């Protein structure tokens, strides 16, 4: 197959002659220099021109091997190669590997192509444009895209893989879409270990897989759409924590026959509603940032941006509780309450929910209520001392009595509290404390009870077996 050639047309000959005579009218310009300039210009035009290779022409070039193929692509980088409807089983011996290793492509189409039985090797290949494997059939054997690079959209929609693993480990994706919608795997492992995704939207909608490992080295901005995904064995969605937290994950109505592991930072609540999980689901490494904003009319706190986030978090909490992951269940329960605030919860209930969140982080914090209980004790001591009317030996004695009175009100369940309180009241206020002192003692007792309850709740949640 010969490369395209370009002859000098009449206008081009006129252009050279014009430049020749113009050069001799003033500055010296040789004809050979003008011809070289035109040759460079022609080569650049050839490189920019788009070519399409299909049928026998593309198969002939492919069979010449990687060096001949890449040499063509270097000269004509805008070439589109079309392998549509090609049966590659006619071009290799039985169980022989079909090799595209190291090949460079522009736009490429393998629509409805059949690769037959045996391995298929695209390792190290470079796809500088869009590539379409939709409805392609891969027979028995491994399919290798190890360290390949995709710079455009990648489409495996309704592609079929028979018995064999499909390896995308260390593959680099810089295009906007990687689509496996309705793809089918009879028996094999789809592996994205240490792959790199730059702002890519990955689609597994209605795909039927045997085993899936989605553990990229980096992900960047993007989304993972896996509605109605079906995986027969174990599934891993592990997003590196160093990446941007605006990643989204949707698995509504998915089915997992093996264990499911989900880990990473997600800026939108992952949607696992209506999922069916037949084995353990590990969400211990899942961190969710609930998107909230100040709505209208203004509320006392921010409102969840998506009204359905409460239902999504409720499903995550349910899964965590089923798998006895109490810490994850607490996190999701806390965010569920925040998501329902002002939307599903009444105004008064939302105010109480704000207080519960502020003072104890929904029972997840022990330190917060302890500090508030100490603050009540210190403030009570100061107030009782400032209002003292009794005759005291010195300031230090008054401070001790005020501290005993405040402690006995904060810890009324201790056996000595009643006697200590009566002695302190007599020392500070005589036999008849004022109504103001009674009100202060009641208020301190109620607040102390609340924070003692929150401390107990935090201890229960922390050491729950």
Coordinates of C-alpha atoms in Angstrom, one line a residue:
X1 CA 0.0 0.0 0.0
X2 CA 1.5 3.3 -1.1
X3 CA 1.3 6.5 0.9
X4 CA -0.7 9.4 -0.7
X5 CA 1.3 11.7 -2.9
X6 CA 0.7 15.3 -3.9
X7 CA 1.7 16.7 -7.4
X8 CA 2.3 20.4 -8.0
X9 CA -0.8 21.9 -9.5
X10 CA -0.8 24.8 -11.9
X11 CA -1.5 27.5 -9.2
X12 CA 1.4 26.1 -7.1
X13 CA 3.8 26.3 -10.2
X14 CA 2.6 29.9 -10.7
X15 CA 3.3 30.7 -7.0
X16 CA 6.9 29.4 -7.3
X17 CA 7.6 31.3 -10.5
X18 CA 6.1 34.5 -9.0
X19 CA 8.4 34.1 -6.0
X20 CA 11.4 33.4 -8.3
X21 CA 11.0 36.6 -10.4
X22 CA 10.1 38.6 -7.4
X23 CA 13.4 37.5 -5.8
X24 CA 15.4 38.5 -8.9
X25 CA 13.8 42.0 -9.0
X26 CA 15.3 42.9 -5.7
X27 CA 16.8 40.7 -3.0
X28 CA 18.3 37.4 -4.2
X29 CA 15.9 34.4 -3.8
X30 CA 16.9 31.0 -5.4
X31 CA 14.2 28.8 -6.8
X32 CA 15.5 25.8 -4.8
X33 CA 14.8 27.7 -1.6
X34 CA 11.3 28.4 -2.7
X35 CA 10.7 24.8 -3.6
X36 CA 12.0 23.7 -0.1
X37 CA 9.6 26.1 1.5
X38 CA 6.7 24.8 -0.5
X39 CA 7.7 21.2 0.3
X40 CA 7.5 21.9 4.0
X41 CA 4.2 23.6 3.6
X42 CA 2.9 20.6 1.6
X43 CA 4.0 18.2 4.3
X44 CA 2.3 20.2 7.0
X45 CA -0.9 20.2 5.0
X46 CA -0.6 16.4 4.5
X47 CA -0.3 16.0 8.3
X48 CA -3.3 18.1 8.9
X49 CA -5.5 16.3 6.3
X50 CA -7.8 13.7 7.7
X51 CA -7.6 10.1 6.3
X52 CA -9.8 7.1 6.8
X53 CA -8.5 3.6 6.6
X54 CA -11.0 0.7 6.5
X55 CA -11.5 -2.7 4.9
X56 CA -8.5 -4.4 3.3
X57 CA -6.3 -1.2 3.6
X58 CA -6.5 -1.0 7.4
X59 CA -6.0 -4.8 7.8
X60 CA -3.0 -4.7 5.4
X61 CA -1.3 -1.9 7.4
X62 CA -2.1 -3.6 10.7
X63 CA -0.5 -6.9 9.5
X64 CA 2.7 -5.1 8.6
X65 CA 3.4 -4.7 12.4
X66 CA 3.8 -2.0 14.9
X67 CA 6.7 -0.1 13.3
X68 CA 4.9 0.3 9.9
X69 CA 1.6 1.2 11.6
X70 CA 3.2 3.8 13.9
X71 CA 5.2 5.3 11.1
X72 CA 2.0 5.9 9.1
X73 CA 0.3 7.4 12.2
X74 CA 3.3 9.7 12.8
X75 CA 3.0 11.0 9.2
X76 CA -0.8 11.2 9.2
X77 CA -1.8 11.6 12.9
X78 CA -5.4 12.5 12.0
X79 CA -6.1 9.1 10.4
X80 CA -9.3 7.4 11.5
X81 CA -9.0 3.6 11.4
X82 CA -12.2 1.5 11.1
X83 CA -12.2 -2.2 12.0
X84 CA -16.0 -2.4 12.0
X85 CA -17.4 -6.0 11.5
X86 CA -13.9 -7.5 11.2
X87 CA -13.6 -11.1 12.3
X88 CA -10.0 -11.2 13.6
X89 CA -10.2 -14.9 14.2
X90 CA -9.5 -15.2 10.4
X91 CA -6.1 -13.5 10.9
X92 CA -4.5 -15.6 13.6
X93 CA -3.8 -19.2 14.3
X94 CA -5.8 -21.1 16.9
X95 CA -5.3 -19.7 20.4
X96 CA -2.6 -17.3 19.2
X97 CA -2.5 -13.8 20.8
X98 CA -3.9 -11.0 18.7
X99 CA -1.5 -8.1 19.1
X100 CA -2.0 -4.4 19.0
X101 CA 0.8 -3.9 21.6
X102 CA 2.3 -0.5 21.3
X103 CA 0.1 0.6 18.4
X104 CA -0.8 4.3 18.1
X105 CA -4.3 5.3 17.0
X106 CA -6.2 8.5 16.3
X107 CA -9.9 7.9 16.2
X108 CA -10.6 4.1 16.1
X109 CA -13.7 2.0 15.7
X110 CA -14.1 -1.7 16.4
X111 CA -17.9 -1.7 16.2
X112 CA -19.3 -5.3 16.1
X113 CA -15.8 -6.7 15.5
X114 CA -15.1 -10.3 16.6
X115 CA -11.7 -11.0 18.2
X116 CA -12.3 -14.8 18.5
X117 CA -10.7 -17.1 21.0
X118 CA -7.3 -16.4 22.4
X119 CA -5.6 -13.4 24.0
X120 CA -5.9 -9.8 22.8
X121 CA -3.1 -7.5 23.6
X122 CA -3.5 -3.7 23.5
X123 CA -0.9 -3.1 26.2
X124 CA 1.0 0.1 25.8
X125 CA -1.3 1.2 23.0
X126 CA -2.0 4.9 22.6
X127 CA -5.4 6.1 21.5
X128 CA -5.2 9.9 20.7
X129 CA -8.8 10.1 19.7
X130 CA -12.2 8.5 20.5
X131 CA -12.3 4.7 20.4
X132 CA -15.4 2.6 20.0
X133 CA -15.6 -1.1 21.0
X134 CA -19.4 -1.1 21.2
X135 CA -20.9 -4.6 20.6
X136 CA -17.5 -6.1 20.0
X137 CA -17.0 -9.7 20.9
X138 CA -14.0 -11.0 22.8
X139 CA -13.7 -14.8 22.9
X140 CA -12.0 -17.0 25.5
X141 CA -8.7 -15.5 26.6
X142 CA -7.4 -12.5 28.4
X143 CA -7.7 -8.9 27.1
X144 CA -4.8 -6.7 28.0
X145 CA -4.9 -2.9 28.1
X146 CA -2.0 -2.7 30.6
X147 CA -0.4 0.8 30.5
X148 CA -2.5 1.8 27.5
X149 CA -3.4 5.5 27.2
X150 CA -6.8 6.8 26.1
X151 CA -7.1 10.5 25.3
X152 CA -10.7 10.6 24.1
X153 CA -14.1 8.9 24.8
X154 CA -13.9 5.2 25.2
X155 CA -17.0 3.1 24.5
X156 CA -17.5 -0.6 25.4
X157 CA -21.3 -0.3 25.3
X158 CA -22.8 -3.8 24.9
X159 CA -19.4 -5.4 24.4
X160 CA -19.2 -9.1 25.2
X161 CA -16.3 -10.8 27.0
X162 CA -16.2 -14.6 27.3
X163 CA -13.9 -16.4 29.6
X164 CA -10.9 -14.3 30.5
X165 CA -9.6 -11.4 32.5
X166 CA -9.7 -7.8 31.2
X167 CA -6.8 -5.8 32.5
X168 CA -6.8 -2.0 32.6
X169 CA -4.2 -1.7 35.4
X170 CA -2.0 1.3 35.1
X171 CA -4.0 2.5 32.1
X172 CA -4.3 6.3 31.7
X173 CA -7.7 7.9 30.9
X174 CA -7.8 11.6 30.0
X175 CA -11.1 11.6 28.0
X176 CA -14.4 12.5 29.5
X177 CA -16.2 9.1 29.3
X178 CA -15.4 5.5 29.8
X179 CA -18.6 3.5 29.0
X180 CA -19.3 -0.1 29.9
X181 CA -23.1 0.2 29.7
X182 CA -24.8 -3.2 29.3
X183 CA -21.4 -4.9 28.7
X184 CA -21.4 -8.6 29.5
X185 CA -18.6 -10.7 31.1
X186 CA -19.2 -14.5 31.1
X187 CA -16.4 -15.3 33.5
X188 CA -13.5 -13.0 34.2
X189 CA -12.1 -10.2 36.2
X190 CA -12.4 -6.5 35.2
X191 CA -9.4 -4.8 36.8
X192 CA -8.6 -1.1 37.1
X193 CA -5.8 -1.4 39.7
X194 CA -3.5 1.7 39.7
X195 CA -5.3 3.2 36.7
X196 CA -5.3 7.0 36.3
X197 CA -8.5 8.9 35.6
X198 CA -8.4 12.6 34.8
X199 CA -11.8 14.1 35.1
X200 CA -13.5 11.0 33.7
X201 CA -17.1 9.8 34.0
X202 CA -17.2 6.0 34.3
X203 CA -20.4 4.2 33.3
X204 CA -21.3 0.6 34.4
X205 CA -25.0 1.0 34.0
X206 CA -26.8 -2.4 33.5
X207 CA -23.4 -4.2 33.0
X208 CA -23.1 -7.8 34.0
X209 CA -19.7 -8.6 35.4
X210 CA -18.1 -11.6 37.1
X211 CA -15.6 -9.7 39.3
X212 CA -14.8 -6.0 39.5
X213 CA -11.8 -4.2 41.0
X214 CA -12.0 -0.4 40.7
X215 CA -8.9 0.8 42.6
X216 CA -7.3 3.6 40.6
X217 CA -4.2 5.4 41.5
X218 CA -6.0 8.7 41.1
X219 CA -9.4 9.7 39.9
X220 CA -9.6 13.5 39.8
X221 CA -13.0 15.1 39.1
X222 CA -15.7 12.8 37.8
X223 CA -18.4 10.3 38.5
X224 CA -19.1 6.6 38.7
X225 CA -22.5 5.5 37.4
X226 CA -23.4 1.9 38.2
X227 CA -27.2 1.8 38.2
X228 CA -28.5 -1.7 37.9
X229 CA -25.0 -3.1 37.8
X230 CA -24.8 -6.8 38.4
X231 CA -21.6 -8.4 39.8
X232 CA -21.5 -12.2 40.5
X233 CA -18.4 -12.2 42.8
X234 CA -16.6 -9.6 44.9
X235 CA -16.6 -5.9 44.0
X236 CA -14.2 -3.2 45.0
X237 CA -14.7 0.6 44.6
X238 CA -11.7 2.1 46.3
X239 CA -11.0 5.8 45.5
X240 CA -7.7 7.3 46.9
X241 CA -8.3 9.6 49.8
X242 CA -5.9 12.2 48.3
X243 CA -8.2 13.0 45.4
X244 CA -10.9 15.7 45.2
X245 CA -13.9 15.0 47.3
X246 CA -16.4 16.0 44.6
X247 CA -16.4 12.4 43.2
X248 CA -19.9 10.9 42.8
X249 CA -20.9 7.3 43.0
X250 CA -24.4 6.0 42.0
X251 CA -25.3 2.3 42.4
X252 CA -29.1 2.5 42.6
X253 CA -30.6 -0.9 42.0
X254 CA -27.3 -2.7 41.7
X255 CA -26.8 -6.4 42.7
X256 CA -23.7 -7.9 44.3
X257 CA -23.4 -11.6 44.6
X258 CA -20.1 -11.4 46.5
X259 CA -18.5 -9.0 49.1
X260 CA -18.7 -5.3 48.3
X261 CA -16.0 -2.9 49.5
X262 CA -16.6 0.9 49.1
X263 CA -13.9 3.4 50.2
X264 CA -13.1 7.0 49.5
X265 CA -14.0 10.6 49.8
X266 CA -17.3 11.5 48.1
X267 CA -18.7 15.0 47.8
X268 CA -22.2 13.8 47.0
X269 CA -23.8 11.0 49.0
X270 CA -23.3 7.7 47.3
X271 CA -26.6 6.2 46.2
X272 CA -27.0 2.5 47.3
X273 CA -30.7 2.5 47.5
X274 CA -32.5 -0.6 46.3
X275 CA -29.2 -2.5 46.1
X276 CA -29.1 -6.3 46.8
X277 CA -26.1 -7.5 48.7
X278 CA -25.8 -11.2 49.4
X279 CA -22.5 -11.0 51.4
X280 CA -20.8 -8.5 53.6
X281 CA -20.6 -4.9 52.6
X282 CA -17.6 -3.0 54.0
X283 CA -18.3 0.8 54.3
X284 CA -15.7 1.5 57.0
X285 CA -13.5 3.5 54.7
X286 CA -16.3 5.5 53.1
X287 CA -16.3 9.2 54.0
X288 CA -19.2 11.3 52.9
X289 CA -19.5 15.1 52.7
X290 CA -23.1 16.1 52.8
X291 CA -23.7 19.0 50.4
X292 CA -25.6 21.8 52.3
X293 CA -26.5 25.4 51.5
X294 CA -28.4 28.3 53.0
X295 CA -31.9 28.0 51.6
X296 CA -34.8 30.4 51.3
X297 CA -36.5 31.4 53.4
X298 CA -33.4 31.5 55.7
X299 CA -33.1 28.9 58.4
X300 CA -31.0 28.8 61.6
X301 CA -28.6 26.4 59.8
X302 CA -27.8 25.1 56.3
X303 CA -30.2 22.9 54.4
X304 CA -29.3 19.8 52.4
X305 CA -29.0 20.6 48.7
X306 CA -30.7 17.4 47.6
X307 CA -33.9 16.4 49.4
X308 CA -33.2 12.7 48.6
X309 CA -29.9 12.7 50.6
X310 CA -31.8 11.7 53.7
X311 CA -33.0 8.4 52.1
X312 CA -29.5 7.7 50.6
X313 CA -27.9 8.1 54.0
X314 CA -30.6 6.0 55.6
X315 CA -29.7 3.2 53.3
X316 CA -26.0 3.5 54.1
X317 CA -26.8 3.4 57.8
X318 CA -29.0 0.3 57.3
X319 CA -26.1 -1.5 55.5
X320 CA -23.6 -0.6 58.2
X321 CA -25.9 -1.8 60.9
X322 CA -26.6 -5.0 59.1
X323 CA -22.8 -5.6 59.0
X324 CA -22.3 -4.6 62.7
X325 CA -20.2 -1.6 61.7
X326 CA -21.3 0.6 64.5
X327 CA -18.9 3.5 63.9
X328 CA -19.9 3.8 60.2
X329 CA -23.6 3.6 61.2
X330 CA -23.1 6.5 63.6
X331 CA -21.5 8.6 60.9
X332 CA -24.3 8.0 58.5
X333 CA -27.0 8.4 61.1
X334 CA -25.6 11.8 62.0
X335 CA -25.5 12.9 58.4
X336 CA -29.0 11.5 57.9
X337 CA -30.3 13.8 60.7
X338 CA -28.6 16.8 59.1
X339 CA -30.1 16.0 55.7
X340 CA -33.6 15.7 57.2
X341 CA -33.3 19.0 59.2
X342 CA -35.8 21.6 58.0
X343 CA -37.0 19.2 55.2
X344 CA -38.5 16.2 56.9
X345 CA -38.1 17.4 60.5
X346 CA -40.4 20.0 62.1
X347 CA -39.1 23.5 63.0
X348 CA -38.9 22.7 66.8
X349 CA -37.4 19.2 66.1
X350 CA -34.8 20.8 63.8
X351 CA -33.8 23.2 66.6
X352 CA -33.4 20.3 69.0
X353 CA -31.4 18.4 66.3
X354 CA -29.1 21.4 66.0
X355 CA -28.5 21.3 69.8
X356 CA -27.9 17.6 69.7
X357 CA -25.3 18.1 66.9
X358 CA -23.6 21.0 68.5
X359 CA -23.2 19.6 72.1
X360 CA -22.3 16.0 71.3
X361 CA -22.0 15.4 67.5
X362 CA -25.0 13.1 67.7
X363 CA -23.6 11.0 70.5
X364 CA -20.2 10.5 68.8
X365 CA -18.2 12.9 71.0
X366 CA -17.5 12.3 74.7
X367 CA -15.2 15.4 75.1
X368 CA -17.9 18.0 74.1
X369 CA -20.4 17.1 76.9
X370 CA -17.6 16.7 79.4
X371 CA -16.3 20.2 78.7
X372 CA -19.8 21.6 78.9
X373 CA -20.4 19.9 82.2
X374 CA -17.1 21.3 83.6
X375 CA -18.2 24.8 82.3
X376 CA -21.5 24.5 84.2
X377 CA -19.6 23.5 87.4
X378 CA -17.2 26.4 87.1
X379 CA -19.9 28.9 86.3
X380 CA -22.1 27.6 89.1
X381 CA -19.3 27.9 91.6
X382 CA -18.6 31.5 90.5
X383 CA -22.3 32.5 90.8
X384 CA -22.9 30.8 94.1
X385 CA -19.9 32.6 95.6
X386 CA -20.9 36.0 94.2
X387 CA -24.4 35.6 95.7
X388 CA -23.2 34.4 99.2
X389 CA -24.7 36.2 102.1
X390 CA -23.5 34.0 105.0
X391 CA -20.6 34.8 107.4
X392 CA -17.5 33.0 106.1
X393 CA -14.1 32.7 107.7
X394 CA -12.3 33.8 104.5
X395 CA -12.5 33.9 100.7
X396 CA -11.0 30.4 100.4
X397 CA -13.6 28.9 102.7
X398 CA -16.4 30.5 100.6
X399 CA -14.9 29.1 97.4
X400 CA -14.8 25.6 98.8
X401 CA -18.4 25.8 99.9
X402 CA -19.5 27.2 96.5
X403 CA -17.6 24.4 94.7
X404 CA -19.2 21.8 96.9
X405 CA -22.7 23.2 96.3
X406 CA -22.0 23.3 92.5
X407 CA -20.6 19.7 92.5
X408 CA -23.5 18.3 94.5
X409 CA -26.0 19.9 92.0
X410 CA -24.0 18.5 89.0
X411 CA -23.7 15.0 90.5
X412 CA -26.9 14.5 92.4
X413 CA -26.8 10.7 92.2
X414 CA -23.8 10.4 94.5
X415 CA -24.7 9.3 98.1
X416 CA -22.9 12.3 99.7
X417 CA -24.5 14.9 97.5
X418 CA -27.5 15.7 99.6
X419 CA -25.6 16.2 102.9
X420 CA -22.9 18.3 101.1
X421 CA -25.5 20.5 99.4
X422 CA -27.4 21.2 102.7
X423 CA -24.1 22.1 104.5
X424 CA -23.0 24.4 101.7
X425 CA -26.3 26.2 101.5
X426 CA -26.2 26.9 105.3
X427 CA -22.7 28.1 105.1
X428 CA -23.3 30.4 102.1
X429 CA -26.9 31.6 102.6
X430 CA -27.9 30.8 106.2
X431 CA -31.1 28.9 106.8
X432 CA -33.2 30.6 104.1
X433 CA -31.7 30.7 100.6
X434 CA -33.5 33.1 98.2
X435 CA -35.8 32.1 95.4
X436 CA -33.0 33.1 92.9
X437 CA -30.7 30.4 94.4
X438 CA -33.4 27.8 94.1
X439 CA -33.9 28.6 90.5
X440 CA -30.2 28.5 89.8
X441 CA -29.9 25.1 91.5
X442 CA -32.8 23.7 89.5
X443 CA -31.4 25.0 86.2
X444 CA -27.9 23.6 87.0
X445 CA -29.4 20.3 87.9
X446 CA -31.4 20.0 84.6
X447 CA -28.4 21.0 82.4
X448 CA -26.1 18.7 84.3
X449 CA -28.5 15.8 83.8
X450 CA -28.6 16.5 80.0
X451 CA -24.8 16.5 79.7
X452 CA -24.4 13.5 81.9
X453 CA -26.8 11.7 79.6
X454 CA -24.8 12.8 76.5
X455 CA -21.6 11.6 78.2
X456 CA -23.2 8.2 78.8
X457 CA -24.5 8.0 75.3
X458 CA -21.0 8.8 73.9
X459 CA -19.4 6.1 76.1
X460 CA -22.0 3.6 75.0
X461 CA -21.4 4.4 71.3
X462 CA -17.7 4.3 71.7
X463 CA -17.4 1.0 73.5
X464 CA -20.5 -0.8 72.0
X465 CA -19.9 -4.5 71.4

